[in-house]
CSV table of C-alpha atoms (C1' of nucleotides) in Angstrom, one decimal:
chain,number,residue,atom,x,y,z
A,269,MET,CA,-7.9,-51.7,187.1
A,270,PRO,CA,-10.9,-53.9,186.3
A,271,LYS,CA,-10.5,-56.7,183.9
A,272,LEU,CA,-13.5,-58.9,184.6
A,273,LYS,CA,-15.7,-59.8,181.6
A,274,PRO,CA,-17.8,-56.7,180.7
A,275,ASP,CA,-21.0,-58.7,181.0
A,276,THR,CA,-20.2,-59.9,184.5
A,277,GLN,CA,-19.2,-56.4,185.4
A,278,ARG,CA,-22.5,-54.9,184.3
A,279,ALA,CA,-24.4,-57.7,186.0
A,280,ARG,CA,-22.6,-57.0,189.2
A,281,ARG,CA,-23.3,-53.3,189.0
A,282,GLU,CA,-26.9,-54.0,188.4
A,283,HIS,CA,-26.9,-56.4,191.4
A,284,ILE,CA,-25.5,-53.7,193.6
A,285,LEU,CA,-28.0,-51.2,192.3
A,286,ASP,CA,-30.9,-53.6,193.0
A,287,ALA,CA,-29.7,-54.0,196.6
A,288,ALA,CA,-29.2,-50.2,197.0
A,289,GLU,CA,-32.6,-49.5,195.6
A,290,LEU,CA,-34.2,-51.8,198.1
A,291,CYS,CA,-32.3,-50.2,201.0
A,292,PHE,CA,-32.9,-46.6,199.8
A,293,ALA,CA,-36.6,-47.3,199.4
A,294,ARG,CA,-36.7,-48.8,202.9
A,295,SER,CA,-34.8,-46.0,204.7
A,296,GLY,CA,-34.2,-43.2,202.4
A,297,PHE,CA,-30.9,-42.1,200.8
A,298,HIS,CA,-29.4,-40.4,203.9
A,299,ALA,CA,-30.5,-42.9,206.6
A,300,THR,CA,-29.1,-45.8,204.6
A,301,SER,CA,-25.4,-46.7,205.3
A,302,MET,CA,-23.0,-48.2,202.8
A,303,GLN,CA,-22.8,-51.1,205.2
A,304,ASP,CA,-26.5,-51.7,204.8
A,305,ILE,CA,-26.2,-51.9,201.1
A,306,CYS,CA,-23.1,-54.2,201.3
A,307,ARG,CA,-25.1,-56.5,203.6
A,308,GLU,CA,-28.1,-56.5,201.3
A,309,ALA,CA,-26.0,-57.1,198.2
A,310,SER,CA,-23.7,-59.7,200.0
A,311,VAL,CA,-20.7,-57.7,198.9
A,312,SER,CA,-17.8,-56.2,200.8
A,313,PRO,CA,-17.2,-52.5,200.9
A,314,GLY,CA,-14.0,-52.9,198.8
A,315,ALA,CA,-15.9,-54.7,196.1
A,316,LEU,CA,-18.7,-52.1,196.1
A,317,TYR,CA,-16.2,-49.3,195.7
A,318,VAL,CA,-14.9,-50.9,192.6
A,319,TYR,CA,-18.3,-50.2,190.9
A,320,PHE,CA,-19.3,-46.9,192.6
A,321,SER,CA,-16.7,-44.4,193.7
A,322,SER,CA,-18.9,-42.9,196.4
A,323,LYS,CA,-22.3,-42.9,198.0
A,324,GLU,CA,-23.2,-39.9,196.0
A,325,ASP,CA,-22.2,-41.8,192.8
A,326,LEU,CA,-24.4,-44.7,193.9
A,327,ILE,CA,-27.4,-42.4,194.5
A,328,ALA,CA,-26.8,-40.9,191.1
A,329,GLY,CA,-26.7,-44.4,189.6
A,330,ILE,CA,-30.0,-45.2,191.2
A,331,ALA,CA,-31.5,-42.0,189.9
A,332,GLU,CA,-30.1,-42.5,186.4
A,333,ARG,CA,-31.4,-46.1,186.1
A,334,ASN,CA,-34.8,-45.3,187.6
A,335,ARG,CA,-35.5,-42.2,185.5
A,336,GLN,CA,-34.2,-43.8,182.4
A,337,GLU,CA,-36.6,-46.6,182.7
A,338,PHE,CA,-39.4,-44.1,183.4
A,339,GLN,CA,-38.5,-42.1,180.3
A,340,ALA,CA,-38.4,-45.3,178.2
A,341,ARG,CA,-42.0,-46.0,179.2
A,342,PHE,CA,-43.1,-42.5,178.3
A,343,ALA,CA,-41.3,-42.6,175.0
A,344,GLN,CA,-43.7,-45.4,173.9
A,345,LEU,CA,-46.6,-43.0,174.6
A,346,ALA,CA,-45.5,-40.6,171.9
A,347,GLN,CA,-45.6,-43.3,169.3
A,348,ALA,CA,-48.8,-45.0,170.4
A,349,THR,CA,-51.7,-45.1,168.0
A,350,ASP,CA,-54.3,-44.6,170.8
A,351,PHE,CA,-53.3,-42.1,173.4
A,352,PHE,CA,-55.7,-43.2,176.0
A,353,VAL,CA,-54.9,-46.9,175.7
A,354,ALA,CA,-51.2,-46.2,175.9
A,355,LEU,CA,-51.7,-43.9,178.9
A,356,GLU,CA,-53.7,-46.6,180.7
A,357,ALA,CA,-50.9,-49.1,180.0
A,358,ILE,CA,-48.3,-46.7,181.6
A,359,GLY,CA,-50.5,-46.0,184.6
A,360,ASN,CA,-51.2,-49.7,185.1
A,361,ALA,CA,-47.5,-50.6,184.9
A,362,TYR,CA,-46.5,-47.9,187.4
A,363,PHE,CA,-49.4,-48.0,189.8
A,364,VAL,CA,-50.4,-51.6,189.7
A,365,GLU,CA,-47.6,-53.9,188.4
A,366,ASP,CA,-44.6,-52.1,189.9
A,367,GLU,CA,-43.5,-53.0,193.4
A,368,PRO,CA,-44.3,-50.4,196.1
A,369,HIS,CA,-40.6,-49.8,196.6
A,370,CYS,CA,-40.4,-48.4,193.1
A,371,ARG,CA,-42.8,-45.6,193.9
A,372,GLN,CA,-40.9,-45.0,197.2
A,373,ILE,CA,-37.7,-44.6,195.2
A,374,CYS,CA,-39.3,-42.2,192.8
A,375,LEU,CA,-40.4,-40.1,195.7
A,376,GLU,CA,-36.9,-40.2,197.1
A,377,ILE,CA,-35.4,-39.1,193.8
A,378,GLY,CA,-37.8,-36.3,193.5
A,379,LEU,CA,-37.0,-34.9,196.9
A,380,GLU,CA,-33.2,-35.4,196.4
A,381,SER,CA,-33.5,-33.6,193.0
A,382,THR,CA,-34.1,-30.4,195.0
A,383,ARG,CA,-30.7,-30.6,196.8
A,384,ASN,CA,-28.4,-32.8,194.8
A,385,THR,CA,-27.2,-31.2,191.5
A,386,THR,CA,-26.5,-34.5,189.7
A,387,VAL,CA,-29.8,-36.1,190.7
A,388,GLY,CA,-31.5,-32.7,190.0
A,389,GLU,CA,-30.3,-32.7,186.4
A,390,ILE,CA,-31.3,-36.3,185.8
A,391,HIS,CA,-34.7,-35.7,187.3
A,392,ARG,CA,-35.4,-32.4,185.5
A,393,SER,CA,-34.3,-33.8,182.2
A,394,VAL,CA,-36.9,-36.6,182.4
A,395,ASP,CA,-39.6,-34.4,183.8
A,396,GLU,CA,-39.1,-31.9,180.9
A,397,PHE,CA,-39.2,-34.8,178.4
A,398,VAL,CA,-42.5,-36.0,179.8
A,399,GLY,CA,-43.9,-32.4,179.9
A,400,SER,CA,-43.0,-31.6,176.4
A,401,SER,CA,-44.1,-35.0,175.2
A,402,PHE,CA,-47.6,-34.3,176.5
A,403,GLU,CA,-47.6,-30.9,175.0
A,404,THR,CA,-46.6,-32.2,171.6
A,405,LEU,CA,-49.1,-34.9,171.8
A,406,PHE,CA,-51.9,-32.6,172.8
A,407,GLN,CA,-50.9,-30.1,170.0
A,408,ARG,CA,-51.1,-32.9,167.5
A,409,MET,CA,-54.5,-34.0,168.8
A,410,ILE,CA,-55.8,-30.4,168.5
A,411,ASP,CA,-54.4,-30.1,165.0
A,412,ASP,CA,-56.0,-33.4,164.0
A,413,GLY,CA,-59.3,-32.2,165.5
A,414,ARG,CA,-59.4,-35.1,167.9
A,415,ILE,CA,-59.9,-32.9,170.9
A,416,ARG,CA,-61.7,-29.6,171.2
A,417,PRO,CA,-59.1,-26.8,171.6
A,418,ALA,CA,-60.7,-25.3,174.7
A,419,HIS,CA,-57.2,-24.9,176.2
A,420,SER,CA,-53.7,-24.6,174.8
A,421,ALA,CA,-51.7,-27.7,174.5
A,422,ALA,CA,-49.3,-26.2,177.0
A,423,ALA,CA,-52.0,-25.6,179.5
A,424,LEU,CA,-53.4,-29.1,179.1
A,425,ALA,CA,-49.9,-30.6,179.6
A,426,ARG,CA,-49.4,-28.5,182.8
A,427,VAL,CA,-52.7,-29.7,184.3
A,428,PHE,CA,-52.0,-33.2,183.2
A,429,MET,CA,-48.7,-33.2,185.0
A,430,VAL,CA,-50.2,-31.9,188.2
A,431,ILE,CA,-52.8,-34.7,188.2
A,432,GLY,CA,-50.1,-37.2,187.5
A,433,ASP,CA,-48.1,-35.8,190.3
A,434,GLY,CA,-51.1,-36.1,192.6
A,435,LEU,CA,-51.6,-39.8,191.8
A,436,PHE,CA,-47.9,-40.3,192.2
A,437,TRP,CA,-47.6,-38.7,195.6
A,438,ARG,CA,-50.7,-40.2,197.1
A,439,SER,CA,-49.9,-43.7,195.8
A,440,ALA,CA,-46.5,-43.5,197.5
A,441,VAL,CA,-47.5,-41.8,200.8
A,442,ASP,CA,-51.0,-43.0,201.6
A,443,ARG,CA,-51.1,-46.7,202.3
A,444,LYS,CA,-54.9,-46.7,202.5
A,445,PHE,CA,-55.3,-45.0,199.1
A,446,ASP,CA,-57.6,-46.9,196.9
A,447,MET,CA,-56.2,-46.4,193.4
A,448,ALA,CA,-58.8,-48.6,191.7
A,449,LYS,CA,-61.6,-46.5,193.2
A,450,THR,CA,-60.0,-43.2,192.3
A,451,ILE,CA,-58.9,-43.9,188.7
A,452,PRO,CA,-62.4,-43.8,187.1
A,453,ASP,CA,-63.1,-40.4,188.5
A,454,VAL,CA,-59.7,-39.0,187.5
A,455,VAL,CA,-60.2,-40.5,184.1
A,456,GLU,CA,-63.4,-38.6,183.8
A,457,VAL,CA,-61.8,-35.4,184.9
A,458,ILE,CA,-59.2,-35.9,182.2
A,459,ARG,CA,-61.9,-36.7,179.7
A,460,GLN,CA,-63.7,-33.5,180.5
A,461,LEU,CA,-60.5,-31.6,180.4
A,462,LEU,CA,-59.5,-32.9,177.0
A,463,ASN,CA,-63.1,-33.0,175.7
A,464,PRO,CA,-62.4,-35.3,172.8
A,465,VAL,CA,-64.8,-35.0,169.8
A,466,GLU,CA,-66.1,-38.6,169.9
A,467,ASP,CA,-66.8,-38.1,173.6
A,468,VAL,CA,-69.1,-40.5,175.4
A,469,ALA,CA,-69.6,-43.1,172.7
A,470,SER,CA,-67.2,-45.1,170.5
A,471,ARG,CA,-64.6,-46.0,173.0
A,472,ARG,CA,-63.6,-49.6,173.8
A,473,PRO,CA,-66.3,-51.8,175.3
A,474,THR,CA,-66.2,-50.4,178.8
A,475,LYS,CA,-68.7,-49.4,181.4
A,476,PRO,CA,-69.6,-45.7,181.5
A,477,LEU,CA,-66.7,-44.0,183.3
A,478,GLY,CA,-66.7,-41.8,186.3
A,479,GLU,CA,-69.2,-43.7,188.4
A,480,ALA,CA,-67.2,-45.0,191.3
A,481,ALA,CA,-69.0,-47.3,193.8
A,482,GLU,CA,-69.7,-45.8,197.2
B,193,MET,CA,-36.5,-29.7,237.5
B,194,PRO,CA,-37.5,-26.9,235.1
B,195,LYS,CA,-38.6,-23.6,236.6
B,196,LEU,CA,-38.1,-21.0,233.9
B,197,LYS,CA,-41.1,-18.9,233.2
B,198,PRO,CA,-43.4,-21.0,231.0
B,199,ASP,CA,-43.6,-18.3,228.4
B,200,THR,CA,-39.9,-18.1,228.0
B,201,GLN,CA,-39.7,-21.9,227.9
B,202,ARG,CA,-42.2,-22.0,225.1
B,203,ALA,CA,-40.6,-19.2,223.3
B,204,ARG,CA,-37.2,-20.9,223.4
B,205,ARG,CA,-38.8,-24.2,222.2
B,206,GLU,CA,-40.3,-22.4,219.3
B,207,HIS,CA,-37.0,-20.7,218.6
B,208,ILE,CA,-35.3,-24.1,218.3
B,209,LEU,CA,-38.1,-25.4,216.2
B,210,ASP,CA,-37.7,-22.5,213.8
B,211,ALA,CA,-34.0,-23.1,213.5
B,212,ALA,CA,-34.6,-26.9,213.0
B,213,GLU,CA,-37.3,-26.2,210.4
B,214,LEU,CA,-34.9,-24.1,208.4
B,215,CYS,CA,-32.1,-26.7,208.6
B,216,PHE,CA,-34.4,-29.6,207.8
B,217,ALA,CA,-35.9,-27.8,204.9
B,218,ARG,CA,-32.4,-27.1,203.6
B,219,SER,CA,-30.9,-30.6,203.9
B,220,GLY,CA,-33.6,-33.0,204.9
B,221,PHE,CA,-34.2,-34.7,208.3
B,222,HIS,CA,-31.4,-37.2,208.0
B,223,ALA,CA,-28.7,-35.1,206.3
B,224,THR,CA,-29.1,-32.5,209.0
B,225,SER,CA,-26.9,-32.8,212.2
B,226,MET,CA,-27.9,-31.7,215.6
B,227,GLN,CA,-24.8,-29.4,215.5
B,228,ASP,CA,-26.3,-27.8,212.4
B,229,ILE,CA,-29.4,-27.0,214.3
B,230,CYS,CA,-27.5,-25.8,217.3
B,231,ARG,CA,-25.4,-23.4,215.1
B,232,GLU,CA,-28.6,-22.1,213.4
B,233,ALA,CA,-30.4,-21.6,216.7
B,234,SER,CA,-27.2,-20.2,218.5
B,235,VAL,CA,-27.7,-22.7,221.2
B,236,SER,CA,-25.5,-25.3,222.7
B,237,PRO,CA,-26.2,-29.1,222.4
B,238,GLY,CA,-26.8,-29.3,226.1
B,239,ALA,CA,-29.4,-26.6,226.0
B,240,LEU,CA,-31.1,-28.1,223.0
B,241,TYR,CA,-31.5,-31.4,224.8
B,242,VAL,CA,-33.3,-29.7,227.6
B,243,TYR,CA,-36.2,-29.0,225.2
B,244,PHE,CA,-36.0,-32.1,223.0
B,245,SER,CA,-34.9,-35.4,224.3
B,246,SER,CA,-33.6,-36.7,221.0
B,247,LYS,CA,-33.3,-35.9,217.3
B,248,GLU,CA,-36.4,-38.1,216.7
B,249,ASP,CA,-38.2,-36.1,219.2
B,250,LEU,CA,-37.2,-32.9,217.5
B,251,ILE,CA,-38.4,-34.2,214.1
B,252,ALA,CA,-41.7,-35.2,215.8
B,253,GLY,CA,-41.9,-31.7,217.2
B,254,ILE,CA,-41.5,-30.2,213.7
B,255,ALA,CA,-44.1,-32.5,212.3
B,256,GLU,CA,-46.5,-31.8,215.1
B,257,ARG,CA,-46.3,-28.0,214.8
B,258,ASN,CA,-46.4,-27.9,211.0
B,259,ARG,CA,-49.3,-30.3,210.7
B,260,GLN,CA,-51.2,-28.5,213.5
B,261,GLU,CA,-50.9,-25.2,211.7
B,262,PHE,CA,-52.0,-26.9,208.5
B,263,GLN,CA,-55.0,-28.4,210.1
B,264,ALA,CA,-56.0,-25.1,211.7
B,265,ARG,CA,-56.1,-23.5,208.3
B,266,PHE,CA,-58.3,-26.2,207.0
B,267,ALA,CA,-60.6,-26.0,210.0
B,268,GLN,CA,-61.5,-22.5,208.8
B,269,LEU,CA,-62.6,-24.0,205.5
B,270,ALA,CA,-65.4,-26.0,207.1
B,271,GLN,CA,-67.0,-23.0,208.7
B,272,ALA,CA,-66.6,-20.6,205.8
B,273,THR,CA,-69.7,-19.2,204.2
B,274,ASP,CA,-68.3,-19.4,200.6
B,275,PHE,CA,-66.3,-22.6,199.9
B,276,PHE,CA,-64.6,-21.3,196.9
B,277,VAL,CA,-63.4,-18.0,198.5
B,278,ALA,CA,-62.1,-19.9,201.5
B,279,LEU,CA,-60.4,-22.4,199.4
B,280,GLU,CA,-58.7,-19.7,197.4
B,281,ALA,CA,-57.5,-18.1,200.7
B,282,ILE,CA,-55.9,-21.4,201.8
B,283,GLY,CA,-54.3,-21.9,198.4
B,284,ASN,CA,-53.0,-18.4,198.4
B,285,ALA,CA,-51.6,-18.7,201.9
B,286,TYR,CA,-49.8,-21.9,201.2
B,287,PHE,CA,-48.6,-21.5,197.7
B,288,VAL,CA,-48.0,-17.8,197.6
B,289,GLU,CA,-47.5,-16.3,201.0
B,290,ASP,CA,-45.7,-19.1,202.7
B,291,GLU,CA,-41.9,-19.3,202.4
B,292,PRO,CA,-40.6,-22.0,200.0
B,293,HIS,CA,-39.0,-23.8,203.0
B,294,CYS,CA,-42.5,-24.5,204.4
B,295,ARG,CA,-43.4,-26.5,201.3
B,296,GLN,CA,-40.1,-28.3,201.5
B,297,ILE,CA,-40.8,-29.3,205.1
B,298,CYS,CA,-44.3,-30.5,204.2
B,299,LEU,CA,-42.7,-32.7,201.6
B,300,GLU,CA,-40.1,-34.0,204.1
B,301,ILE,CA,-42.9,-34.7,206.7
B,302,GLY,CA,-44.9,-36.6,204.1
B,303,LEU,CA,-41.9,-38.8,203.2
B,304,GLU,CA,-40.9,-39.3,206.8
B,305,SER,CA,-44.5,-40.4,207.6
B,306,THR,CA,-44.0,-43.6,205.6
B,307,ARG,CA,-41.1,-44.7,207.9
B,308,ASN,CA,-41.4,-43.0,211.3
B,309,THR,CA,-44.4,-44.2,213.3
B,310,THR,CA,-44.8,-41.0,215.3
B,311,VAL,CA,-44.6,-38.7,212.3
B,312,GLY,CA,-46.8,-41.2,210.5
B,313,GLU,CA,-49.6,-40.9,213.0
B,314,ILE,CA,-49.4,-37.1,213.1
B,315,HIS,CA,-49.4,-36.9,209.3
B,316,ARG,CA,-52.2,-39.4,208.8
B,317,SER,CA,-54.4,-37.8,211.4
B,318,VAL,CA,-54.3,-34.4,209.6
B,319,ASP,CA,-54.6,-36.0,206.2
B,320,GLU,CA,-57.7,-37.9,207.3
B,321,PHE,CA,-59.1,-34.7,208.8
B,322,VAL,CA,-58.7,-32.8,205.6
B,323,GLY,CA,-60.2,-35.7,203.6
B,324,SER,CA,-63.2,-36.1,205.7
B,325,SER,CA,-63.7,-32.3,205.9
B,326,PHE,CA,-63.9,-32.2,202.1
B,327,GLU,CA,-66.3,-35.1,202.1
B,328,THR,CA,-68.6,-33.5,204.6
B,329,LEU,CA,-68.4,-30.2,202.9
B,330,PHE,CA,-69.3,-31.7,199.5
B,331,GLN,CA,-72.1,-33.7,201.0
B,332,ARG,CA,-73.6,-30.6,202.4
B,333,MET,CA,-73.2,-28.8,199.1
B,334,ILE,CA,-75.0,-31.7,197.4
B,335,ASP,CA,-77.8,-31.7,200.0
B,336,ASP,CA,-78.2,-28.0,199.7
B,337,GLY,CA,-78.4,-28.4,195.9
B,338,ARG,CA,-75.4,-26.1,195.4
B,339,ILE,CA,-73.6,-28.6,193.2
B,340,ARG,CA,-75.0,-31.2,190.9
B,341,PRO,CA,-74.6,-34.7,192.4
B,342,ALA,CA,-72.8,-36.2,189.4
B,343,HIS,CA,-70.4,-37.9,191.8
B,344,SER,CA,-70.6,-39.0,195.4
B,345,ALA,CA,-69.1,-36.7,198.0
B,346,ALA,CA,-66.5,-39.3,198.8
B,347,ALA,CA,-65.4,-39.5,195.1
B,348,LEU,CA,-65.2,-35.8,194.9
B,349,ALA,CA,-63.1,-35.6,198.0
B,350,ARG,CA,-60.8,-38.2,196.7
B,351,VAL,CA,-60.2,-36.5,193.4
B,352,PHE,CA,-59.9,-33.2,195.2
B,353,MET,CA,-57.1,-34.5,197.4
B,354,VAL,CA,-55.3,-35.9,194.4
B,355,ILE,CA,-55.3,-32.6,192.6
B,356,GLY,CA,-54.2,-30.9,195.8
B,357,ASP,CA,-51.4,-33.4,196.2
B,358,GLY,CA,-50.3,-32.7,192.6
B,359,LEU,CA,-50.1,-28.9,193.2
B,360,PHE,CA,-48.3,-29.5,196.5
B,361,TRP,CA,-45.7,-31.8,195.0
B,362,ARG,CA,-45.0,-29.8,191.9
B,363,SER,CA,-44.8,-26.5,193.8
B,364,ALA,CA,-42.2,-28.0,196.1
B,365,VAL,CA,-40.1,-30.0,193.6
B,366,ASP,CA,-40.3,-28.0,190.3
B,367,ARG,CA,-38.6,-24.7,190.7
B,368,LYS,CA,-39.7,-23.6,187.3
B,369,PHE,CA,-43.3,-24.4,187.9
B,370,ASP,CA,-45.6,-21.4,187.3
B,371,MET,CA,-48.3,-21.6,189.8
B,372,ALA,CA,-50.1,-18.5,188.7
B,373,LYS,CA,-50.3,-19.8,185.2
B,374,THR,CA,-51.6,-23.2,186.3
B,375,ILE,CA,-54.2,-22.2,188.9
B,376,PRO,CA,-56.8,-20.9,186.5
B,377,ASP,CA,-56.8,-24.2,184.5
B,378,VAL,CA,-56.9,-26.3,187.7
B,379,VAL,CA,-59.8,-24.1,189.0
B,380,GLU,CA,-61.7,-24.8,185.9
B,381,VAL,CA,-61.1,-28.5,186.2
B,382,ILE,CA,-62.5,-28.3,189.8
B,383,ARG,CA,-65.4,-26.2,188.6
B,384,GLN,CA,-66.3,-28.8,186.0
B,385,LEU,CA,-65.8,-31.5,188.5
B,386,LEU,CA,-68.1,-29.9,191.1
B,387,ASN,CA,-70.4,-28.5,188.5
B,388,PRO,CA,-72.1,-25.9,190.7
B,389,VAL,CA,-75.6,-24.9,189.8
B,390,GLU,CA,-74.9,-21.2,189.4
B,391,ASP,CA,-72.0,-22.1,187.1
B,392,VAL,CA,-70.5,-19.5,184.9
B,393,ALA,CA,-72.2,-16.4,186.2
B,394,SER,CA,-72.7,-14.8,189.6
B,395,ARG,CA,-69.2,-15.2,191.1
B,396,ARG,CA,-67.1,-12.4,192.4
B,397,PRO,CA,-66.0,-9.8,189.8
B,398,THR,CA,-63.3,-11.8,188.2
B,399,LYS,CA,-62.2,-12.5,184.7
B,400,PRO,CA,-63.6,-15.6,183.1
B,401,LEU,CA,-61.7,-18.5,184.5
B,402,GLY,CA,-59.7,-21.2,182.7
B,403,GLU,CA,-58.2,-19.1,180.0
B,404,ALA,CA,-54.5,-19.2,180.8
B,405,ALA,CA,-52.4,-16.9,178.6
B,406,GLU,CA,-50.1,-19.3,176.8
C,178,DC,C1',-33.8,-2.3,248.5
C,179,DC,C1',-29.9,-5.4,247.9
C,180,DA,C1',-26.3,-8.9,248.3
C,181,DA,C1',-25.6,-13.5,249.2
C,182,DA,C1',-27.4,-18.1,248.7
C,183,DA,C1',-29.9,-21.4,246.1
C,184,DA,C1',-31.9,-23.1,241.9
C,185,DA,C1',-32.2,-23.4,237.1
C,186,DA,C1',-30.3,-23.3,232.6
C,187,DA,C1',-26.6,-23.1,229.3
C,188,DT,C1',-22.0,-24.4,228.1
C,189,DG,C1',-18.8,-27.1,225.2
C,190,DA,C1',-15.3,-30.6,225.5
C,191,DG,C1',-15.7,-35.1,224.9
C,192,DC,C1',-18.0,-39.8,225.3
C,193,DG,C1',-18.9,-44.1,222.5
C,194,DT,C1',-20.5,-45.2,218.2
C,195,DT,C1',-21.0,-45.3,213.4
C,196,DC,C1',-20.3,-43.1,209.2
C,197,DG,C1',-18.1,-43.2,204.3
C,198,DT,C1',-14.0,-44.6,202.6
C,199,DT,C1',-9.2,-46.7,202.1
C,200,DT,C1',-5.8,-50.0,202.9
C,201,DT,C1',-4.2,-54.5,203.5
C,202,DA,C1',-4.1,-59.4,203.1
C,203,DC,C1',-5.6,-63.0,200.8
C,204,DT,C1',-7.7,-66.2,197.0
C,205,DC,C1',-7.4,-68.5,192.9
C,206,DA,C1',-7.5,-68.9,187.8
C,207,DA,C1',-4.1,-68.4,184.1
D,282,DT,C1',4.2,-66.9,189.8
D,283,DT,C1',1.4,-63.4,188.9
D,284,DG,C1',-2.2,-60.1,189.1
D,285,DA,C1',-7.2,-59.2,188.9
D,286,DG,C1',-10.8,-59.5,192.2
D,287,DT,C1',-12.5,-59.8,196.8
D,288,DA,C1',-13.0,-59.8,201.8
D,289,DA,C1',-11.9,-58.0,206.1
D,290,DA,C1',-9.8,-54.8,209.0
D,291,DA,C1',-9.0,-50.3,209.9
D,292,DC,C1',-9.0,-45.2,208.9
D,293,DG,C1',-10.2,-40.3,210.3
D,294,DA,C1',-14.2,-37.6,210.6
D,295,DA,C1',-18.5,-36.8,212.1
D,296,DC,C1',-22.5,-38.4,214.4
D,297,DG,C1',-26.0,-38.1,218.4
D,298,DC,C1',-25.7,-37.3,222.9
D,299,DT,C1',-23.8,-36.5,228.0
D,300,DC,C1',-22.1,-34.3,232.0
D,301,DA,C1',-18.9,-31.7,235.0
D,302,DT,C1',-18.7,-27.0,235.1
D,303,DT,C1',-20.0,-22.1,234.5
D,304,DT,C1',-23.3,-18.6,234.0
D,305,DT,C1',-27.7,-16.6,234.7
D,306,DT,C1',-31.9,-16.1,237.1
D,307,DT,C1',-34.7,-16.3,241.2
D,308,DT,C1',-35.3,-16.4,246.0
D,309,DT,C1',-34.6,-14.6,250.4
D,310,DG,C1',-32.6,-12.7,255.1
D,311,DG,C1',-31.3,-8.3,256.9
DNA sequence: CCAAAAAAAATGAGCGTTCGTTTTACTCAA
DNA sequence: TTGAGTAAAACGAACGCTCATTTTTTTTGG
């Protein structure tokens, strides 16, 4: 029965999760052994099993923490005053600021979600949150007359998710992928898709989008 | 050494690959045991090891076959008379006609390509083939004046790949994903992106694209 | 044509290893 | 001294893989 100070307990749990995340990103969930994680965390098996009752539990813990953080980022989007600015911030955080191993873990979680019930529920919950957030957001923009209602909010959200998935997959799998070069073109696709009423003009002082060098 | 009729040998190898593909799609490369595959193929371990020298070799064999088939499909695209018709055929084959486990395997191969050198080379080779095929194709269409050169062929190819990746990922990971509902909207995005000169009119007798029923 | 001999291929118990997990022995602050 | 917390050793199960043996296929002498 644990009696260590709750703060210390939580810190240690996080420490183990950090180590596990690194290992899982390096080798995948099922090619990583508990010993690997113990070594990475400088913790004995017995100690690890105080905080996680099984490997599956540890995987679920990783998924839980990762997806929660992801959801928290998106939650900000819904309250943002400027949709495009907020979206760029999220994209920048995920694709530029985050370590590569974060994207690797997201990939791992996505794949695992198709086979592991617990991870599946966590993943699906966040995915649906993101999807419905976009839909609500687009609906509001349509209602406010900020974008031309050429498509339903649901359709827009669907296509948006697909494009996001594409960037997500390629950034994780293709080491040669040049995100900086691709973003402007994708942004223009999104712009044409949303077709906002202010269109070309009036946006922040930025060079005309969609003209990637080369 | 081996003297079984070459046809029989190849057939047996294919049979084992079929079984392995099923198992790998079901549980992933590293959560599938050789025994699982032996059971699925109704073959003893010893017999399996006649055709594949190790589990890694078997994984490479799966990647090799799968990516080769994928590449063969895309090779047809380059020679097609109508780009859009050929593209639809490929999309239909992959997203509709193929069994779900094929998409699961593609996902698995993509992930494995980031960690396994052999699989990585196979995957990257095909991916680069697809990318450069698109670029060549778009360049030709620009040169022929079939699409308006608003973007470079390279930029078009990049965005195209990202959208393809998005459809690929979502179709494999999101069981609730409605491909039929999404395709028309994605097609319209592509249409706007490519901006062909004949535009709205003149295409095969089909209902106006891009209007997904809610 | 057809056994018998030779060659090839398949078998499956079992190898050594490593897995996820549990138990045991110990440390050390209270 | 005690008991919460940790480290290390050890557990049975399952892993990838091997090999002595059996079964199947092909070759061949009469």
